[in-house]
Coordinates of C-alpha atoms and ligand atoms in Angstrom, one line a residue:
X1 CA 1.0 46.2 46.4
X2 CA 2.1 47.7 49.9
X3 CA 1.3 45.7 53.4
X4 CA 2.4 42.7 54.8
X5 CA 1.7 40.3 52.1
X6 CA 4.7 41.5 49.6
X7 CA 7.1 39.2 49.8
X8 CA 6.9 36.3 46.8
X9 CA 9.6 33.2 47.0
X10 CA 10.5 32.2 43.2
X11 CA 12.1 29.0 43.5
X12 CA 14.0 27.9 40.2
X13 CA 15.0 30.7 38.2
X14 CA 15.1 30.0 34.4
X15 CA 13.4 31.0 31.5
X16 CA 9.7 30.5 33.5
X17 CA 11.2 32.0 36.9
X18 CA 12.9 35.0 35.6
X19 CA 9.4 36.2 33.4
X20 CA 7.5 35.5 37.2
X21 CA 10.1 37.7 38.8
X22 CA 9.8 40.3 36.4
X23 CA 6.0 40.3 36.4
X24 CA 5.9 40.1 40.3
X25 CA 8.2 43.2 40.8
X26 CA 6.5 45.1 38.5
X27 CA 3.8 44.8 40.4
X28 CA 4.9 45.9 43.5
X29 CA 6.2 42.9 45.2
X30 CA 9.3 41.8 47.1
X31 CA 10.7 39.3 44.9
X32 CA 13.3 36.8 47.3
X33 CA 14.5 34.3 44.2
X34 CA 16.4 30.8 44.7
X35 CA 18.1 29.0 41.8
X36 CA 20.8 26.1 42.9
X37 CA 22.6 26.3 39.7
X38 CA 26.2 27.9 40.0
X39 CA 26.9 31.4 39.4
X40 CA 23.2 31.5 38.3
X41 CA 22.3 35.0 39.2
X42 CA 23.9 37.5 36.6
X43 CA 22.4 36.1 33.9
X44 CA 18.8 36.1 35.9
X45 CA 19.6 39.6 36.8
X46 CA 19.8 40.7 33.2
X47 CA 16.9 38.4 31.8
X48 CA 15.0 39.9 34.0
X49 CA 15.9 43.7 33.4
X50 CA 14.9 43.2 30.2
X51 CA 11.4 41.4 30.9
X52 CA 11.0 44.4 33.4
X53 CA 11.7 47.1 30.6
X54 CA 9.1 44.9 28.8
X55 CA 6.2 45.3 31.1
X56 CA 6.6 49.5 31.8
X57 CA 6.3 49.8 28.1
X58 CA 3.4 47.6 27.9
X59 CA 2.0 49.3 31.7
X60 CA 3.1 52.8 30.7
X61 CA 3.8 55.5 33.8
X62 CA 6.3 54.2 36.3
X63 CA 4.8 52.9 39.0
X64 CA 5.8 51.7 42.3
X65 CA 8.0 48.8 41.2
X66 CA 9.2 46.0 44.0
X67 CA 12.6 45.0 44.3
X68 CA 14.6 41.7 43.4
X69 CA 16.7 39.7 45.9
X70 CA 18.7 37.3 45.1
X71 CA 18.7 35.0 48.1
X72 CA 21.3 32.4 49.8
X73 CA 19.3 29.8 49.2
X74 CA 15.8 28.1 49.7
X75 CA 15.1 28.4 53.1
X76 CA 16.0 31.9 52.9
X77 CA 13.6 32.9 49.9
X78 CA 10.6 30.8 51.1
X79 CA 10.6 32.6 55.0
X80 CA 8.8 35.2 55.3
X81 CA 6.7 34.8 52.1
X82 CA 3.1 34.5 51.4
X83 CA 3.6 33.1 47.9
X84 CA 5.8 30.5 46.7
X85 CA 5.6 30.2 42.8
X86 CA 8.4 27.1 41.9
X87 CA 9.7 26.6 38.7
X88 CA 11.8 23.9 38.9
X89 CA 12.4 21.1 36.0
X90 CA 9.9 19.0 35.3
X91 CA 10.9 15.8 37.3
X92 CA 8.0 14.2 40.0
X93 CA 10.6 13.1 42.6
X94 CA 13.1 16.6 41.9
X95 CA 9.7 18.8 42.7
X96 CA 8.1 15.8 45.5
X97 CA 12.0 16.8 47.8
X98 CA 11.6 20.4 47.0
X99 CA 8.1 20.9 48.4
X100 CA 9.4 18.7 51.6
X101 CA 12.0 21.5 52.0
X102 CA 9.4 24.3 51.3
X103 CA 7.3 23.1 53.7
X104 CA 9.4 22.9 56.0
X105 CA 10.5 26.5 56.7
X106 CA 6.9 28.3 55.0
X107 CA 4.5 30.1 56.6
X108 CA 1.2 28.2 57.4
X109 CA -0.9 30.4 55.0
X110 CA 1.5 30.6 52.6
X111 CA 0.6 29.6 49.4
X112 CA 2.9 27.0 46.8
X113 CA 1.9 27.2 43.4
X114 CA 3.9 24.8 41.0
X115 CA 4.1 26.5 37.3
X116 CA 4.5 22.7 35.5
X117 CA 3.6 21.9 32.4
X118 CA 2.1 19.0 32.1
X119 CA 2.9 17.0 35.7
X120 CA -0.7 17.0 38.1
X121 CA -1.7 18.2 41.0
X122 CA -2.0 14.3 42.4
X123 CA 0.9 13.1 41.4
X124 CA 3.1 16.4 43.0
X125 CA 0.9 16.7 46.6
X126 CA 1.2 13.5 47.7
X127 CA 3.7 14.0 50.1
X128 CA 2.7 17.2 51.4
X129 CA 1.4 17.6 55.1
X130 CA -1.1 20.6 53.9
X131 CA -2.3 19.7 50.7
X132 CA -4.6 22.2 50.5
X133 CA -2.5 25.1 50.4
X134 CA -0.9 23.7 47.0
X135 CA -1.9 24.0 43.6
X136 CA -0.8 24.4 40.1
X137 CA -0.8 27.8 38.3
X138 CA 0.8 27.5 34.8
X139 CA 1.2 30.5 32.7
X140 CA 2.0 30.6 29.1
X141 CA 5.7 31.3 28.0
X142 CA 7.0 34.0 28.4
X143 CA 4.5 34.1 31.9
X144 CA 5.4 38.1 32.1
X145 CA 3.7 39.2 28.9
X146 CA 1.3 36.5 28.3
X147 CA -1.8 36.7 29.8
X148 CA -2.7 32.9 30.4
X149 CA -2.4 31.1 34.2
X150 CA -4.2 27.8 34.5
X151 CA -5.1 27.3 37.7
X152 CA -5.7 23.7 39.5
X153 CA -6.6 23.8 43.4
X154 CA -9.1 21.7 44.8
X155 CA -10.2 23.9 48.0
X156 CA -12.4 26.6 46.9
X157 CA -11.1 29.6 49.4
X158 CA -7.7 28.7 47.7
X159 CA -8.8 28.7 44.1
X160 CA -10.7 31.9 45.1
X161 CA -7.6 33.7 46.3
X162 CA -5.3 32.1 43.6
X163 CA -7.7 33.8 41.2
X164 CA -7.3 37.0 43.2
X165 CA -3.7 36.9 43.1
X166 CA -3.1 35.9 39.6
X167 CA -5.8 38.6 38.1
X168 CA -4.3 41.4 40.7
X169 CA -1.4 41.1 38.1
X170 CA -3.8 41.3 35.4
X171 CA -3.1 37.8 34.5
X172 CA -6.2 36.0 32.9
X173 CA -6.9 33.0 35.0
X174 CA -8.9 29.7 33.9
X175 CA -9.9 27.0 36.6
X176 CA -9.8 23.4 35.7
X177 CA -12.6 21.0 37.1
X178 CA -10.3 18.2 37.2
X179 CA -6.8 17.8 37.5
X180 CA -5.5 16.8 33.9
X181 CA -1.7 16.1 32.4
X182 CA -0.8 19.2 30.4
X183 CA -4.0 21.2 31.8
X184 CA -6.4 22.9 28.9
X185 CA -4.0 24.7 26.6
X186 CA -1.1 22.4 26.8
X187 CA -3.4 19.5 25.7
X188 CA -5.1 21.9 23.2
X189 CA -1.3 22.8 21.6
X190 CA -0.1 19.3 21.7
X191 CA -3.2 17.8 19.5
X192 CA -2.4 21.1 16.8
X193 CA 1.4 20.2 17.3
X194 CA 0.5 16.8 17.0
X195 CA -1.0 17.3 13.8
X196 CA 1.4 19.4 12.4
X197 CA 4.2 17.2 12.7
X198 CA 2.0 14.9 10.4
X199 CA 1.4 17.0 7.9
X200 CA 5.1 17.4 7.7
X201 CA 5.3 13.1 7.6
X202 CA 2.9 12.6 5.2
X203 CA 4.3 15.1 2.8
X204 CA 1.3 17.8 3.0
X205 CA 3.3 20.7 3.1
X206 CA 6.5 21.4 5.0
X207 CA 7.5 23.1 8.0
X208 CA 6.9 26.9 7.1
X209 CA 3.7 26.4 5.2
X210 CA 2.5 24.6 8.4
X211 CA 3.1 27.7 10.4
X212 CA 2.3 30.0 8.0
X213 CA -1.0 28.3 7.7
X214 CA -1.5 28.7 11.8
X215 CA -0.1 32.1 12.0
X216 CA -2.7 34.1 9.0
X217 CA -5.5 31.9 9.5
X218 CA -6.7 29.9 13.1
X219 CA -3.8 31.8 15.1
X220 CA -5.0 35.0 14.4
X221 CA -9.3 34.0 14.9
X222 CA -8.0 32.1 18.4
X223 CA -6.6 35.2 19.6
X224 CA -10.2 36.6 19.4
X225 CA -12.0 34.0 19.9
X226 CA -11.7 30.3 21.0
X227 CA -12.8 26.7 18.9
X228 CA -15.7 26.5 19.6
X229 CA -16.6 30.0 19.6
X230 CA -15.2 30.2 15.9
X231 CA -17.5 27.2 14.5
X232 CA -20.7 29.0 16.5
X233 CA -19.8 32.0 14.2
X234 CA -19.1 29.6 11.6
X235 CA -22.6 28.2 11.2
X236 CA -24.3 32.1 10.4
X237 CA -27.5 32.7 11.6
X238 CA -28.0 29.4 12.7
X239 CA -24.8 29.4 15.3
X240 CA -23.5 26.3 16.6
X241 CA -26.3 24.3 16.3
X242 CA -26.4 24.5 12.5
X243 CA -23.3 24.2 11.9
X244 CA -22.8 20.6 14.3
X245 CA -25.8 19.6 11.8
X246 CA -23.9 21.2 8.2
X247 CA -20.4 20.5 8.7
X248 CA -20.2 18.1 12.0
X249 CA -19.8 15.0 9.5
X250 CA -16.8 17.2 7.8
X251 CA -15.4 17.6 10.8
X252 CA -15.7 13.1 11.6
X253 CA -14.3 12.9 8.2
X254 CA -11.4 15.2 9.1
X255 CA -10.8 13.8 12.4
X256 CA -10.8 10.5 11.1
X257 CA -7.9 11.0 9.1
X258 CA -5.5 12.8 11.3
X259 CA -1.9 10.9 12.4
X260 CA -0.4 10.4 15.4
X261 CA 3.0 10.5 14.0
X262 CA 6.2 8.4 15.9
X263 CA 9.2 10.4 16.1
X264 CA 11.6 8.6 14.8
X265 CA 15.0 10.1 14.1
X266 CA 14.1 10.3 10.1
X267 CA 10.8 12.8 11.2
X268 CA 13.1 14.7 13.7
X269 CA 15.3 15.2 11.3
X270 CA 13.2 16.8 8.9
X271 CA 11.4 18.9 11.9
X272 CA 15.0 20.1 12.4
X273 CA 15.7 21.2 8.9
X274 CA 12.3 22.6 8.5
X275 CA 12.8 24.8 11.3
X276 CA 16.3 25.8 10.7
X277 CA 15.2 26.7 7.1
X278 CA 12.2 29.0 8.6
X279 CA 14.3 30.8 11.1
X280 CA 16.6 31.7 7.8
X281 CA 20.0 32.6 10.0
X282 CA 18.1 34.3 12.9
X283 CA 19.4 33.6 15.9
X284 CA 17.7 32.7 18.8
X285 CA 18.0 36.0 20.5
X286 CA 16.5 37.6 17.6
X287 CA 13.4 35.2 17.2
X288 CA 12.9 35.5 20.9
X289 CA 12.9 40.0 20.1
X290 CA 10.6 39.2 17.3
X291 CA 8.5 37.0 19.5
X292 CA 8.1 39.5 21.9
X293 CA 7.8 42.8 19.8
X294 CA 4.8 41.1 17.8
X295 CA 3.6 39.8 21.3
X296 CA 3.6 43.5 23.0
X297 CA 2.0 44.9 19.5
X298 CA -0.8 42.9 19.9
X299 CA -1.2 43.4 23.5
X300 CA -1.2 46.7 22.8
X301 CA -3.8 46.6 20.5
X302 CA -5.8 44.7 22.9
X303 CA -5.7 46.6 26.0
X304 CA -7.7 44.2 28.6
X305 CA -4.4 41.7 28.6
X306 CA -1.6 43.7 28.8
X307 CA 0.1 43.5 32.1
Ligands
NAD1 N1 9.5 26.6 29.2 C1 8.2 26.8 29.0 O1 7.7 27.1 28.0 C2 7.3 26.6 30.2 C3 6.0 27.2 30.2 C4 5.2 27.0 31.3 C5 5.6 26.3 32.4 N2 6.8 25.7 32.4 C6 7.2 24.9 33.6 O2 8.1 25.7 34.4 C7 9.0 24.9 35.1 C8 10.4 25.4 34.8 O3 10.6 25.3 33.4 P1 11.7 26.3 32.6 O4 11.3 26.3 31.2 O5 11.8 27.6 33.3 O6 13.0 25.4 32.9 P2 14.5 26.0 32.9 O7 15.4 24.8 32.6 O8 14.7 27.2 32.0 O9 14.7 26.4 34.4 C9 14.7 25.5 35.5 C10 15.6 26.1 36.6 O10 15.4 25.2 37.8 C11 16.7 25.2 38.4 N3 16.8 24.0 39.2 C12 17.4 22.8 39.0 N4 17.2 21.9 40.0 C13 16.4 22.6 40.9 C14 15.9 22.3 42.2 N5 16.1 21.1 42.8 N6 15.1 23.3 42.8 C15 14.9 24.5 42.3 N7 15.4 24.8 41.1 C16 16.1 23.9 40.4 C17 17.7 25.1 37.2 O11 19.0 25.5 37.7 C18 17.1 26.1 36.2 O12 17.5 27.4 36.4 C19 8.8 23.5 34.6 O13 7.9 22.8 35.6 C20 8.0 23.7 33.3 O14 7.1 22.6 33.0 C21 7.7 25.8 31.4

């Protein structure tokens, strides 16, 4: 994107800032990024080269490509921008200090979009003197390849040109009615996590059957479509309605006996091992690469969400 409206602030640059960055520039912007940590930048700089090299091979034909700036420090990334996305750790009071200094030096129609996990637009506004010019827009790591942003603002005109922005970098953007901890998919992973973790307690199955079971089976359906989109193709000819009326009392009956599992040190333990026993000696640099290759395949493969 050319014009006057090209210059982005990322504020916080780890793993969430860096995909941002990379997604921003490859879309034309000016990327000014802020990090406090010491001597931060070179390994940015290289995470992001390699989330860049990511996205042409998913976008194809070089395009016009933006540039990344490493600036002196907040003040100096947030002038001058017309979007703030901040991705700094998830800590109320940490994010509540930051926004007082954003504010401070942003343009009036600038935008600040927080990229939490799980903290709400309430509890993170309070303070501000424009709270309608902030919102929440949380993408799904890593936030250059996939195609997820959940978006919480409460003005309309915002939300409308939050959705603008975020689908202009053909991000896939879903608006929450209500401001909720953990937003739609984060709640949606926890109660699967949640559940997995019991399976593991109670002796089911262990850590790689879990995941084995969510990779070849539910994973693969949710990528096409979503719960209840599955059960209304679940229930045949008679779609949802039969099957509420066939297998909704299966469905009590299973519900009814899932755990909410403590995690005590015993269970963390055995998460541990579990995991540590599925990744088989791979390091974390090469699940991340396997991550990401079977990531780009599929987004390949499905052309509508690749960046
Ligand atoms: N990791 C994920 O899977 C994921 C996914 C979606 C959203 N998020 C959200 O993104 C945000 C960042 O998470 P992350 O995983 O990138 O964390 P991270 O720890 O990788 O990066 C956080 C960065 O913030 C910097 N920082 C520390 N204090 C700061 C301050 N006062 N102001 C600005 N920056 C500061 C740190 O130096 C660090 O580089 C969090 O709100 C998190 O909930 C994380």
């Amino acid at each position: 994107m050319a014009g006057q409206d090209n210059t982005i602030a990322v504020i916080g640059c780890g793993l969430i800032g860096q995909g941002w960055s990379a997604l921003f520039a490859s879309y034309g912007y000016e990327v000014k990024a802020w990090d406090p940590a010491a001597n931060w930048d070179s390994s940015f700089e290289a995470a992001v080269e390699a989330a860049r090299a990511q996205v042409r091979v998913l976008r194809g034909a070089p395009r016009q490509e933006g540039s990344i700036v490493v600036a002196d420090s907040l003040e100096d990334a947030v002038r001058g921008a017309f979007w703030i996305q901040e991705n700094a750790p998830e800590s109320v009071p940490l994010k509540i200090d930051l926004y007082s200094r954003i504010e401070a030096v942003a343009e009036p129609d600038a935008i600040i979009a927080s990229s939490t996990s799980s903290l709400t637009w309430t509890e993170l506004s309070q303070h501000l003197r424009h709270r309608e010019r902030f919102i929440t827009a949380h993408p799904f790591n890593p936030p250059h390849l996939m195609p997820l942003v959940e978006l919480y603002a409460p003005e309309a005109s915002v939300r409308a040109k939050a959705e603008d922005f975020y689908n202009g970098l053909q991000r896939k953007t879903v608006a929450l009615s209500r401001d909720a901890v953990g937003h739609i998919a984060n709640r949606l992973a926890s109660a699967l996590w949640r559940e997995a973790v019991n399976i593991v307690d109670q002796g089911i199955a262990d850590v790689s059957a879990v995941d084995a079971a969510l990779v070849h089976g539910p994973g693969l359906r949710w990528s096409v479509v979503g719960a209840h989109m599955a059960y209304h193709l679940g229930g045949g000819s008679g779609g949802i309605e039969h099957y509420l009326e066939h297998l909704g009392p299966s469905q009590e009956r299973r519900w009814s006996s899932l755990g909410s599992p403590k995690l005590t040190p015993e269970l963390c333990r055995r998460i541990v091992d579990g995991v540590m026993q599925e990744a088989a000696g791979r390091s974390m640099a090469e699940l991340q690469a396997e991550r990401d290759a079977g990531l780009m395949r599929a987004l390949a493969a499905r052309k509508e969400d690749a960046p």
